[in-house]
Coordinates of C-alpha atoms in Angstrom, one line a residue:
Chain F
M1 CA 36.0 34.3 4.7
Q2 CA 34.1 34.1 1.4
Q3 CA 32.1 30.9 1.1
D4 CA 32.5 29.0 -2.1
S5 CA 29.0 28.3 -3.4
S6 CA 30.1 25.3 -5.5
V7 CA 31.2 23.5 -2.3
S8 CA 28.9 22.1 0.4
K9 CA 29.4 24.0 3.6
Y10 CA 28.7 20.8 5.6
S11 CA 31.0 18.3 3.9
G12 CA 33.4 20.6 2.1
K13 CA 32.9 18.4 -1.0
K14 CA 32.0 19.8 -4.4
H15 CA 28.3 20.0 -5.2
V16 CA 26.9 17.5 -7.6
K17 CA 24.7 18.3 -10.5
F18 CA 21.8 16.6 -12.4
S19 CA 22.1 15.8 -16.1
D20 CA 20.2 18.2 -18.4
E21 CA 17.5 15.5 -18.9
A22 CA 17.0 15.0 -15.2
L23 CA 17.1 18.7 -14.5
A24 CA 14.4 19.4 -17.1
L25 CA 12.3 16.6 -15.6
A26 CA 12.7 18.0 -12.0
H27 CA 11.5 21.4 -13.2
K28 CA 8.5 19.9 -14.9
I29 CA 7.6 18.0 -11.8
M30 CA 7.9 21.2 -9.6
K31 CA 5.3 22.9 -11.8
R32 CA 2.7 20.2 -10.7
Y33 CA 2.2 21.8 -7.3
P34 CA 0.7 25.2 -6.4
E35 CA 3.0 28.2 -6.7
G36 CA 5.4 28.6 -3.8
K37 CA 4.8 24.9 -2.8
Q38 CA 7.6 23.5 -4.8
K39 CA 8.8 21.6 -1.7
S40 CA 6.1 19.1 -2.5
A41 CA 8.2 17.8 -5.3
I42 CA 10.8 16.5 -2.9
L43 CA 9.9 12.8 -3.1
P44 CA 9.8 12.6 -6.9
I45 CA 13.0 14.6 -7.1
L46 CA 14.8 12.4 -4.6
H47 CA 13.8 9.4 -6.6
I48 CA 15.4 11.1 -9.7
A49 CA 18.5 11.9 -7.6
Q50 CA 18.8 8.2 -6.7
A51 CA 18.5 7.2 -10.3
E52 CA 21.1 9.8 -11.3
F53 CA 23.7 9.1 -8.6
E54 CA 24.1 5.3 -8.4
G55 CA 21.1 4.4 -6.4
W56 CA 21.8 6.3 -3.2
L57 CA 21.7 9.7 -1.6
S58 CA 24.9 11.2 -0.4
V59 CA 24.9 14.4 1.7
E60 CA 26.1 16.3 -1.3
T61 CA 23.2 15.0 -3.4
M62 CA 20.7 16.0 -0.7
D63 CA 22.3 19.5 -0.4
Y64 CA 22.0 19.8 -4.2
V65 CA 18.3 18.8 -4.0
A66 CA 17.8 21.5 -1.3
T67 CA 19.2 24.2 -3.6
L68 CA 17.0 23.0 -6.4
L69 CA 13.9 23.2 -4.2
K70 CA 15.1 26.4 -2.5
I71 CA 14.8 24.9 0.9
Q72 CA 17.2 24.2 3.8
S73 CA 19.3 21.0 3.6
I74 CA 17.8 19.7 6.9
E75 CA 14.4 19.6 5.3
V76 CA 15.8 17.2 2.7
Y77 CA 17.7 15.1 5.3
E78 CA 14.6 14.6 7.5
V79 CA 12.5 13.5 4.6
A80 CA 15.2 11.3 3.1
S81 CA 15.7 9.5 6.4
F82 CA 12.0 8.9 6.9
Y83 CA 11.1 7.0 3.7
S84 CA 12.4 3.4 3.3
M85 CA 13.0 3.7 -0.4
F86 CA 15.9 6.1 0.0
N87 CA 19.3 4.6 0.5
L88 CA 21.6 6.7 2.6
K89 CA 24.5 4.4 2.0
P90 CA 26.0 3.1 -1.3
V91 CA 24.2 0.1 -2.8
G92 CA 25.0 -2.5 -5.5
K93 CA 24.0 -2.2 -9.1
C94 CA 21.1 -4.4 -8.5
V95 CA 19.1 -4.0 -5.3
I96 CA 17.0 -7.1 -4.4
E97 CA 14.0 -6.2 -2.2
V98 CA 12.3 -9.3 -0.8
C99 CA 8.9 -8.8 0.7
R100 CA 8.9 -10.2 4.3
T101 CA 5.4 -9.3 5.5
G102 CA 2.2 -11.2 6.2
P103 CA 1.2 -13.4 3.2
C104 CA 4.7 -13.5 1.7
W105 CA 6.0 -14.6 5.1
L106 CA 3.2 -17.3 5.2
M107 CA 4.3 -18.5 1.8
G108 CA 8.0 -18.9 2.7
A109 CA 9.7 -15.5 2.3
E110 CA 12.0 -16.3 5.3
D111 CA 13.3 -19.4 3.5
L112 CA 13.7 -17.4 0.3
V113 CA 15.8 -14.8 2.0
R114 CA 18.0 -17.6 3.5
F115 CA 18.3 -19.1 0.0
I116 CA 19.4 -15.7 -1.6
E117 CA 21.9 -15.1 1.3
K118 CA 23.4 -18.5 0.6
K119 CA 23.5 -18.0 -3.1
L120 CA 25.1 -14.6 -3.0
G121 CA 27.3 -15.2 0.1
I122 CA 26.0 -12.1 1.8
K123 CA 23.6 -11.3 4.7
E124 CA 20.5 -9.2 4.5
G125 CA 21.5 -5.5 4.2
Q126 CA 24.9 -6.3 2.7
T127 CA 26.3 -5.8 -0.8
T128 CA 28.3 -8.4 -2.7
P129 CA 32.1 -7.6 -2.9
D130 CA 31.8 -7.1 -6.7
G131 CA 29.2 -4.4 -6.1
M132 CA 26.6 -6.3 -8.1
F133 CA 23.9 -7.1 -5.6
T134 CA 22.5 -5.6 -2.5
L135 CA 20.0 -7.7 -0.5
K136 CA 17.2 -5.9 1.4
T137 CA 14.0 -7.1 3.0
V138 CA 11.1 -4.7 2.7
E139 CA 7.5 -4.5 4.1
C140 CA 4.5 -5.6 2.0
L141 CA 4.7 -4.7 -1.6
A142 CA 1.0 -5.3 -2.4
S143 CA 1.6 -8.5 -4.3
C144 CA 0.2 -10.9 -1.7
G145 CA -1.7 -13.0 -4.2
T146 CA 1.6 -13.9 -5.9
A147 CA 3.6 -14.6 -2.8
P148 CA 6.5 -15.0 -2.2
M149 CA 7.9 -12.2 -4.3
M150 CA 10.8 -9.7 -4.7
Q151 CA 11.3 -6.4 -6.5
I152 CA 14.4 -5.6 -8.5
G153 CA 14.5 -2.1 -10.0
E154 CA 10.9 -1.6 -11.2
T155 CA 10.2 -5.2 -11.9
Y156 CA 8.2 -7.5 -9.6
H157 CA 9.3 -11.1 -9.7
E158 CA 6.4 -13.1 -8.3
N159 CA 5.4 -16.7 -7.3
L160 CA 9.0 -17.4 -6.5
T161 CA 10.5 -20.8 -5.9
F162 CA 14.1 -21.4 -5.1
E163 CA 14.7 -22.4 -8.7
K164 CA 12.9 -19.4 -10.2
C165 CA 14.6 -17.0 -7.9
G166 CA 18.0 -18.5 -8.7
A167 CA 17.4 -18.2 -12.4
V168 CA 16.3 -14.5 -12.0
L169 CA 19.5 -13.7 -10.1
D170 CA 21.7 -15.5 -12.7
E171 CA 20.1 -13.5 -15.4
Y172 CA 20.9 -10.2 -13.7
K173 CA 24.5 -11.5 -13.0
N174 CA 24.9 -12.4 -16.7
K175 CA 23.8 -9.0 -17.8
G176 CA 26.7 -7.7 -15.7
E177 CA 27.7 -4.2 -16.5
Q178 CA 24.6 -3.7 -18.7
V179 CA 22.3 -3.6 -15.6
S180 CA 21.4 0.0 -15.3
H181 CA 21.2 1.4 -11.9
W182 CA 17.9 0.8 -10.3
R183 CA 14.9 2.8 -11.4
K184 CA 16.9 4.7 -14.0
E185 CA 13.9 3.9 -16.2
R186 CA 12.0 6.4 -14.2
I187 CA 13.6 9.3 -16.1
K188 CA 13.3 7.6 -19.5
H189 CA 9.6 7.0 -19.1
H190 CA 8.9 10.4 -17.9
S191 CA 10.3 12.1 -21.0
D192 CA 7.3 11.0 -23.0
I193 CA 5.0 12.9 -20.8
H194 CA 4.4 16.5 -21.9
R195 CA 3.3 18.0 -18.6
Chain V
M1 CA -25.7 -12.5 -6.5
G2 CA -22.4 -12.1 -8.3
K3 CA -22.7 -8.8 -10.0
Q4 CA -19.4 -7.2 -11.1
L5 CA -19.0 -3.5 -11.9
L6 CA -15.3 -2.8 -11.8
I7 CA -13.3 -5.7 -13.2
N8 CA -16.0 -7.4 -15.2
D9 CA -14.4 -6.6 -18.6
L10 CA -10.7 -7.0 -17.9
D11 CA -10.5 -9.7 -20.6
K12 CA -11.6 -7.2 -23.3
D13 CA -9.0 -6.1 -25.9
G14 CA -7.1 -2.9 -25.0
I15 CA -9.2 -2.1 -21.9
A16 CA -6.1 -0.5 -20.4
T17 CA -6.0 2.0 -23.3
L18 CA -8.4 5.0 -23.8
A19 CA -9.7 3.6 -27.1
G20 CA -10.4 0.2 -25.7
Y21 CA -11.9 1.6 -22.5
K22 CA -14.2 3.9 -24.6
T23 CA -15.3 1.0 -26.9
H24 CA -16.6 -0.8 -23.8
G25 CA -18.6 2.1 -22.4
G26 CA -15.9 4.1 -20.8
Y27 CA -16.3 7.9 -20.2
T28 CA -20.1 7.7 -20.6
A29 CA -20.5 8.4 -16.9
L30 CA -18.3 11.5 -17.3
E31 CA -20.4 12.9 -20.1
K32 CA -23.5 12.3 -18.0
A33 CA -22.0 13.8 -14.9
L34 CA -20.9 17.0 -16.7
K35 CA -24.5 17.6 -17.7
M36 CA -25.5 17.4 -14.0
K37 CA -24.9 20.0 -11.3
P38 CA -22.0 19.1 -8.9
E39 CA -24.4 18.8 -6.0
E40 CA -26.5 16.3 -8.0
V41 CA -23.5 14.1 -8.4
V42 CA -22.8 14.2 -4.7
E43 CA -26.5 13.3 -4.1
E44 CA -26.2 10.3 -6.4
V45 CA -23.2 9.1 -4.5
K46 CA -25.0 9.6 -1.2
K47 CA -28.0 7.6 -2.5
S48 CA -25.7 4.8 -3.6
G49 CA -24.7 4.1 0.0
L50 CA -21.1 3.8 -1.2
R51 CA -18.7 3.4 1.7
G52 CA -14.9 4.1 1.6
R53 CA -13.1 1.1 0.3
G54 CA -9.8 1.9 1.8
G55 CA -10.5 0.4 5.2
A56 CA -12.6 2.7 7.4
G57 CA -15.8 2.2 5.5
F58 CA -17.0 5.8 6.0
P59 CA -19.9 6.9 3.7
T60 CA -18.3 8.6 0.7
G61 CA -21.2 11.0 -0.1
M62 CA -21.2 12.2 3.5
K63 CA -17.4 12.8 3.4
W64 CA -17.9 14.8 0.2
S65 CA -20.6 16.9 1.7
F66 CA -18.3 18.0 4.6
I67 CA -15.9 19.9 2.3
A68 CA -15.6 23.5 3.1
K69 CA -16.2 26.0 0.3
P70 CA -14.7 29.3 1.3
P71 CA -14.7 31.6 -1.8
G72 CA -11.5 32.0 -3.6
V73 CA -9.8 29.1 -1.9
P74 CA -8.9 26.1 -4.1
R75 CA -10.2 22.6 -3.2
Y76 CA -8.3 19.4 -3.8
L77 CA -9.2 15.8 -4.4
V78 CA -6.4 13.3 -3.6
C79 CA -6.6 9.7 -4.5
N80 CA -5.1 7.4 -1.9
A81 CA -3.2 4.8 -4.0
D82 CA -0.7 4.2 -1.2
E83 CA -1.9 0.6 -0.9
S84 CA 0.4 -0.8 1.8
E85 CA -1.9 -2.8 4.2
P86 CA -0.4 -6.3 4.3
G87 CA -2.8 -8.6 2.4
T88 CA -4.2 -5.9 0.1
F89 CA -3.4 -5.7 -3.5
K90 CA -6.6 -4.8 -5.2
D91 CA -5.8 -1.1 -6.1
R92 CA -2.5 -2.1 -7.7
Y93 CA -4.4 -4.6 -9.8
L94 CA -7.1 -2.2 -10.8
M95 CA -4.7 0.6 -11.7
Q96 CA -2.6 -1.8 -13.8
R97 CA -5.4 -3.4 -15.7
K98 CA -8.0 -0.6 -16.0
P99 CA -6.3 2.8 -15.3
H100 CA -9.0 4.8 -17.1
I101 CA -11.7 3.8 -14.6
L102 CA -9.7 5.6 -11.9
V103 CA -9.1 8.6 -14.2
E104 CA -12.8 8.8 -15.1
G105 CA -13.8 8.4 -11.5
M106 CA -11.4 11.2 -10.4
I107 CA -12.7 13.6 -13.0
I108 CA -16.3 13.0 -12.0
S109 CA -15.4 13.3 -8.3
S110 CA -13.3 16.4 -8.7
F111 CA -16.2 18.0 -10.6
A112 CA -18.6 17.1 -7.8
L113 CA -16.2 18.6 -5.2
G114 CA -15.4 21.7 -7.3
A115 CA -11.7 20.8 -7.4
N116 CA -9.6 22.1 -10.3
T117 CA -6.4 20.2 -9.4
S118 CA -6.3 16.7 -8.2
Y119 CA -3.5 14.2 -7.4
I120 CA -3.1 10.5 -7.3
Y121 CA -0.7 9.6 -4.5
I122 CA 0.8 6.3 -5.5
R123 CA 3.3 4.1 -3.6
G124 CA 6.8 4.8 -4.8
E125 CA 7.4 1.0 -5.1
M126 CA 4.6 0.8 -7.8
M127 CA 6.6 2.4 -10.6
F128 CA 5.1 0.1 -13.2
Q129 CA 1.6 1.2 -12.3
Y130 CA 2.9 4.8 -12.0
H131 CA 3.9 4.8 -15.7
I132 CA 0.6 3.2 -16.7
L133 CA -1.3 6.0 -15.0
E134 CA 0.9 8.7 -16.5
K135 CA 0.2 7.3 -19.9
A136 CA -3.6 7.1 -19.3
I137 CA -3.7 10.7 -18.0
Q138 CA -1.7 11.8 -21.1
E139 CA -4.3 10.0 -23.3
A140 CA -7.1 11.7 -21.5
Y141 CA -5.5 15.2 -21.9
D142 CA -5.0 14.5 -25.6
A143 CA -8.7 13.6 -26.0
G144 CA -9.9 16.7 -24.2
L145 CA -11.0 14.7 -21.1
L146 CA -8.6 16.6 -18.9
G147 CA -7.3 20.2 -19.0
K148 CA -9.3 23.2 -19.9
N149 CA -13.0 23.1 -20.7
I150 CA -13.5 19.4 -20.5
L151 CA -15.9 18.1 -23.2
G152 CA -17.1 21.7 -23.7
S153 CA -18.6 21.9 -20.2
G154 CA -16.5 24.9 -19.1
Y155 CA -15.0 22.7 -16.3
D156 CA -11.2 22.7 -15.9
L157 CA -9.2 20.0 -14.2
D158 CA -5.5 19.1 -14.0
L159 CA -4.7 15.6 -12.7
Y160 CA -1.2 14.6 -11.6
V161 CA 0.4 11.5 -10.2
H162 CA 2.6 11.9 -7.1
C163 CA 4.8 9.1 -6.0
G164 CA 5.6 8.2 -2.4
A165 CA 8.8 6.6 -1.2
G166 CA 8.0 3.7 1.1
A167 CA 6.0 4.5 4.2
Y168 CA 2.8 2.7 5.3
I169 CA 1.8 5.6 7.4
C170 CA 1.3 7.7 4.3
G171 CA -1.9 5.7 3.7
E172 CA -3.4 7.5 6.6
E173 CA -5.1 10.6 5.1
T174 CA -3.4 13.3 7.0
G175 CA 0.0 11.5 6.8
L176 CA -0.6 11.3 3.1
I177 CA -1.3 15.1 2.9
E178 CA 1.9 15.8 4.9
S179 CA 3.8 13.6 2.5
L180 CA 2.2 15.3 -0.5
E181 CA 3.5 18.6 0.9
G182 CA 7.0 17.2 0.9
K183 CA 7.4 16.4 4.6
R184 CA 7.8 13.3 6.7
G185 CA 4.5 11.4 6.8
N186 CA 3.5 12.3 10.3
P187 CA -0.3 12.3 10.7
R188 CA -1.9 15.5 11.9
I189 CA -4.1 16.0 14.9
K190 CA -7.8 16.2 14.0
P191 CA -9.8 18.4 14.0
P192 CA -9.4 20.3 11.7
F193 CA -10.3 17.5 9.3
P194 CA -8.9 17.6 5.8
A195 CA -12.3 18.6 4.4
I196 CA -11.7 22.0 6.2
K197 CA -7.9 22.2 6.2
G198 CA -6.1 19.7 4.1
A199 CA -3.4 19.9 1.5
W200 CA -1.5 23.3 1.7
G201 CA -4.2 24.4 4.2
C202 CA -7.0 24.1 1.6
P203 CA -10.2 22.0 1.8
T204 CA -9.2 18.5 0.6
V205 CA -10.9 15.1 0.2
V206 CA -8.9 11.9 0.2
N207 CA -10.5 8.8 -1.2
N208 CA -9.3 5.3 -2.0
V209 CA -8.7 4.1 -5.6
E210 CA -11.6 1.6 -5.5
T211 CA -14.0 4.2 -4.0
L212 CA -13.3 6.7 -6.8
A213 CA -13.6 3.9 -9.4
A214 CA -17.0 2.9 -8.0
V215 CA -18.3 6.4 -8.7
V216 CA -18.2 5.5 -12.4
P217 CA -20.8 2.7 -12.3
I218 CA -22.9 4.7 -9.7
I219 CA -23.3 7.6 -12.2
N220 CA -23.9 5.2 -15.1
M221 CA -26.6 3.3 -13.3
T222 CA -27.8 5.9 -10.8
G223 CA -27.3 5.8 -7.0
D224 CA -30.7 4.1 -6.4
E225 CA -29.8 1.2 -8.7
Y226 CA -26.4 0.8 -7.1
A227 CA -27.9 0.7 -3.6
K228 CA -30.0 -2.4 -4.7
I229 CA -26.8 -4.4 -5.2
G230 CA -25.3 -5.9 -2.0
I231 CA -27.0 -6.4 1.3
G232 CA -28.4 -3.9 3.8
K233 CA -26.1 -1.0 4.4
S234 CA -23.3 -2.8 2.6
T235 CA -24.2 -1.7 -0.9
G236 CA -22.5 -2.5 -4.2
T237 CA -19.5 -4.6 -4.9
K238 CA -16.1 -4.9 -3.2
L239 CA -12.7 -6.0 -4.5
I240 CA -11.3 -8.6 -2.2
S241 CA -7.6 -9.5 -2.3
A242 CA -7.3 -13.1 -1.4
S243 CA -4.0 -14.5 -0.3
G244 CA -2.3 -17.1 1.9
H245 CA -2.9 -20.8 1.9
I246 CA -5.7 -21.0 -0.7
N247 CA -5.8 -22.7 -4.0
K248 CA -6.6 -19.6 -6.1
P249 CA -5.1 -16.4 -4.6
G250 CA -6.0 -13.2 -6.5
V251 CA -8.4 -10.3 -6.7
Y252 CA -12.1 -11.1 -6.7
E253 CA -15.0 -8.7 -7.1
I254 CA -17.8 -9.8 -5.0
E255 CA -21.3 -8.5 -4.5
L256 CA -21.4 -7.7 -0.8
G257 CA -23.2 -10.4 1.1
V258 CA -21.5 -13.5 -0.2
P259 CA -21.2 -16.1 2.6
V260 CA -17.6 -16.4 3.8
E261 CA -17.8 -20.1 3.5
E262 CA -18.7 -19.8 -0.2
F263 CA -15.9 -17.3 -0.7
I264 CA -13.3 -19.6 0.7
Y265 CA -14.4 -23.0 -0.7
S266 CA -16.2 -22.2 -4.0
D267 CA -14.2 -22.7 -7.2
K268 CA -15.5 -19.3 -8.3
Y269 CA -13.4 -17.7 -5.6
C270 CA -10.6 -19.0 -3.5
G271 CA -11.1 -22.7 -4.4
G272 CA -10.5 -24.0 -0.9
I273 CA -7.4 -24.6 1.2
R274 CA -4.3 -25.8 -0.7
N275 CA -2.8 -29.2 -0.4
G276 CA -6.0 -30.5 1.2
K277 CA -5.2 -28.9 4.5
K278 CA -7.7 -27.6 7.0
L279 CA -8.4 -23.9 7.5
K280 CA -7.1 -22.6 10.9
A281 CA -7.7 -18.9 10.9
V282 CA -8.5 -15.9 8.7
V283 CA -7.5 -12.3 8.7
A284 CA -10.5 -10.9 6.8
G285 CA -9.6 -7.3 6.1
G286 CA -5.9 -6.7 6.0
S287 CA -3.3 -7.3 8.7
S288 CA -4.8 -4.7 11.1
V289 CA -8.2 -6.4 11.7
P290 CA -8.6 -9.0 14.4
I291 CA -7.8 -12.6 13.4
L292 CA -10.6 -15.1 13.7
P293 CA -10.4 -18.9 14.1
T294 CA -12.3 -21.0 11.5
E295 CA -15.4 -21.6 13.6
L296 CA -15.9 -17.8 14.1
I297 CA -15.1 -16.7 10.6
L298 CA -17.6 -19.2 9.0
K299 CA -20.3 -18.6 11.5
T300 CA -21.1 -15.8 13.9
A301 CA -21.3 -16.4 17.6
K302 CA -25.1 -16.7 17.2
G303 CA -24.5 -19.6 14.8
E304 CA -25.6 -17.7 11.7
P305 CA -23.5 -18.0 8.5
R306 CA -21.1 -15.0 8.3
L307 CA -21.3 -13.0 5.2
M308 CA -18.8 -10.8 3.4
S309 CA -20.4 -7.5 4.4
Y310 CA -19.4 -4.6 6.7
E311 CA -22.1 -5.6 9.2
S312 CA -21.8 -9.3 9.2
L313 CA -18.0 -9.3 9.5
S314 CA -18.2 -7.0 12.5
D315 CA -21.0 -8.9 14.1
G316 CA -20.1 -9.7 17.7
G317 CA -17.8 -6.7 18.0
F318 CA -14.1 -7.6 18.6
V319 CA -15.0 -10.4 21.0
T320 CA -16.2 -12.7 18.3
G321 CA -16.1 -10.6 15.2
T322 CA -13.7 -8.7 13.0
M323 CA -13.9 -6.0 10.3
M324 CA -14.2 -5.6 6.6
G325 CA -11.2 -3.3 6.5
S326 CA -9.6 -3.0 3.1
G327 CA -10.7 -6.4 2.0
G328 CA -7.3 -8.1 2.4
F329 CA -8.4 -11.7 3.0
I330 CA -5.5 -13.8 4.4
A331 CA -6.3 -17.5 4.9
M332 CA -4.0 -19.6 7.1
D333 CA -3.9 -23.4 7.1
E334 CA -3.5 -25.7 10.1
D335 CA 0.3 -25.6 9.9
T336 CA 0.5 -21.9 10.6
S337 CA 2.0 -20.7 13.9
I338 CA -0.3 -17.9 15.0
V339 CA 2.3 -16.6 17.4
K340 CA 5.0 -16.4 14.7
N341 CA 2.6 -14.8 12.3
L342 CA 1.7 -12.2 14.9
W343 CA 5.4 -11.5 15.5
N344 CA 5.7 -10.8 11.8
F345 CA 2.7 -8.4 11.8
T346 CA 4.0 -6.7 14.9
R347 CA 7.5 -6.2 13.4
F348 CA 5.7 -4.5 10.5
Y349 CA 3.9 -2.1 12.7
H350 CA 7.0 -1.4 14.7
H351 CA 8.9 -0.7 11.4
E352 CA 6.1 1.5 10.1
S353 CA 5.3 3.6 13.2
C354 CA 6.1 7.2 12.4
G355 CA 7.4 7.8 16.0
Q356 CA 5.2 10.8 16.9
C357 CA 3.2 9.2 19.7
S358 CA 5.1 7.4 22.5
P359 CA 2.5 4.6 23.1
C360 CA 2.9 3.5 19.4
R361 CA 6.6 4.2 18.9
E362 CA 7.6 2.4 22.1
G363 CA 4.7 -0.1 22.5
T364 CA 5.0 -1.6 19.0
G365 CA 8.7 -2.2 19.7
W366 CA 8.1 -3.8 23.1
M367 CA 5.4 -6.1 21.6
E368 CA 7.8 -7.1 18.9
K369 CA 10.5 -7.9 21.4
I370 CA 8.2 -9.9 23.7
L371 CA 6.8 -11.9 20.7
H372 CA 10.4 -12.6 19.7
K373 CA 11.0 -14.0 23.1
F374 CA 8.1 -16.4 22.5
I375 CA 9.4 -17.8 19.2
E376 CA 12.9 -18.0 20.6
G377 CA 11.6 -20.1 23.5
H378 CA 12.4 -17.7 26.4
A379 CA 8.9 -16.4 27.2
E380 CA 7.1 -16.9 30.5
T381 CA 3.4 -17.0 31.2
K382 CA 3.4 -13.5 32.6
D383 CA 4.6 -12.3 29.2
I384 CA 1.1 -13.1 27.7
D385 CA -0.4 -10.8 30.3
L386 CA 2.2 -8.2 29.6
L387 CA 1.4 -8.3 25.9
W388 CA -2.3 -7.9 26.7
D389 CA -1.5 -5.0 28.9
I390 CA 0.7 -3.1 26.4
Q391 CA -1.8 -3.5 23.5
G392 CA -4.6 -2.0 25.7
K393 CA -2.3 1.0 26.4
I394 CA -1.7 1.7 22.8
E395 CA -5.3 1.4 21.5
G396 CA -7.0 4.8 21.4
K397 CA -4.0 6.7 22.7
T398 CA -2.4 7.8 19.5
I399 CA -3.0 10.6 16.9
C400 CA -3.8 8.2 14.1
P401 CA -5.2 4.7 13.8
L402 CA -1.8 3.0 13.4
G403 CA -1.9 2.4 17.2
E404 CA -5.2 0.5 16.9
A405 CA -3.9 -1.3 13.8
A406 CA -1.0 -2.6 15.8
A407 CA -3.0 -3.4 19.0
W408 CA -6.0 -5.2 17.5
P409 CA -4.1 -8.2 16.0
V410 CA -2.3 -8.8 19.3
A411 CA -5.5 -8.7 21.3
A412 CA -7.3 -11.0 18.9
A413 CA -4.5 -13.5 18.8
I414 CA -4.4 -13.8 22.6
R415 CA -8.2 -13.8 22.8
H416 CA -8.6 -16.7 20.3
F417 CA -5.3 -18.6 20.5
R418 CA -4.1 -18.3 24.0
P419 CA -3.2 -22.0 24.3
E420 CA -0.7 -21.6 21.5
F421 CA 1.1 -18.9 23.4
E422 CA 1.1 -21.2 26.4
E423 CA 2.6 -24.0 24.4
Y424 CA 5.5 -21.8 23.5
V425 CA 6.0 -21.0 27.1
K426 CA 5.9 -24.6 28.2
K427 CA 7.9 -26.3 25.4
G428 CA 10.0 -23.4 24.1
R429 CA 8.5 -23.9 20.6
S430 CA 5.2 -25.1 19.1
M431 CA 4.5 -28.4 17.3
I432 CA 4.2 -26.4 14.1
D433 CA 7.8 -25.3 14.3
V434 CA 8.8 -28.9 14.6
K435 CA 6.8 -29.9 11.6
H436 CA 8.3 -26.9 9.6
Y437 CA 11.8 -28.0 10.6
Y438 CA 11.2 -31.5 9.3
R439 CA 9.6 -30.2 6.1
I440 CA 12.4 -27.8 5.1
N441 CA 15.1 -30.4 5.9
N442 CA 13.2 -33.2 4.1
L443 CA 13.0 -35.4 7.2
Q444 CA 10.2 -37.7 8.2
P445 CA 8.8 -37.0 11.7
A446 CA 9.8 -39.9 14.0

């Protein structure tokens, strides 16, 4: 039987595709590595893929990245499942990543997580029913001097108290639909770079 | 004492831009270096006594001299900006505030090594700093400081930023190289060392951000002058990331050899312990190094004042000493539960173990579970011995040093704070937990 190349042979779903802007960026990044070693671009390109497809990597997305890099799908799966920044399940518009390690923990990160859980009515690892917030705890984000802290998108929110943290979350909530999917800025910033 | 070479001019206007950086003496070291021979640059770095600032403290000049030079094979320099050691945030700070010192340091170092393509491997989480570096590199290209025929010297260099995606293990140099090649960050068995077979099978040197930045003042002032700063074999200055229960957390550049006591209590540095509390313990070089109680961090076992230097911090070995590590200085006040803190660190190592070697993959998980028993109040006395046994069976039995990094904190906590473990066994919790319970619920202790 003839295989339809526009359909994933694993999931049977139609392949996804990058926007022209993202595709151009992906090709630019692949050129940064020695000839024939385009697989090296996998991490930056998976970041772009997350920005393009609602903050997470579906099997279809990973299959697409494999075709871009001319590698086997399994090579993408094994990488995507190794690194903690890649979400393999759908996430909210706004992913809250609270640092839980060492100095942040000493300065009250645990209490901060409980506070956010209470405020949003979800537990760590869950997404609010309206699809707005996902709460994650992550390991040290190299901001120990301004502990406790959390990252939302590309922004670090530091020296947090309950009040400050609550205000930040309210601000994101008020922005509502305008909150772009996390790390979408990545593509925008890159467009200024010529190489 | 008190010389600063890296972050002395952060308050100057536009120091993060090429124009501002140049106004304040930037890129003079590059001009100087390009007039030298590559081996002369390596020689200057050797003379300076500069040691790797990422944690291991290996002499940089020596590392450079190991690089293989087979004809026709490209060589690579990779900057390790995967700063993930809990308690360390100096590289992020430096890259954000003064990106051009890293770019300049990388051009000089690449020239010394004969590399024509170099990469900065930055943590995926640090997107803000990623864009700052991209911008700085673009500025350098536009000014002819990168690309073909740099400043008319005939030397070509392409410099790229590569972002990771959240994995502590990629801070280990061979894990980093695997990750740069687009694979899981599983460290490689050594030998061959990266200097012989590194990225894409070619000779590669991996250096920390601060190490490469320090090359700039070394070339400017000569290696001999740099070696006069500091104390003994700990030459030059070091960025210390100070965090925890201190009045003034932040990044400090110290001349190596400052007494630890001065570093903690002087207003020039940490400014003492916050809320008038007493100091209980210090982790002096990032979460992997052994924790020391107050009496041993301020004074060595011989009773001499302990200094912020590679030798003094490791005085007494691991029995009474610790390590300089990455310079992540975490201070803990009297209300800190050492056992709980250790559980937190161990959970980190369990989460970050790449899973290649069984002692680390399984052992870190066992230690986390046992420590959880302590803080839940189910532990028995024999669990202390079990912890001690497991950590000893991880140390030295893994491909990369993550095994040691996970084992050392456990060993040191038991060595110096055994009574606290025993208190958890006896009472099911420690007095500190009781205090914390009262504090967060606004109750007065009876």
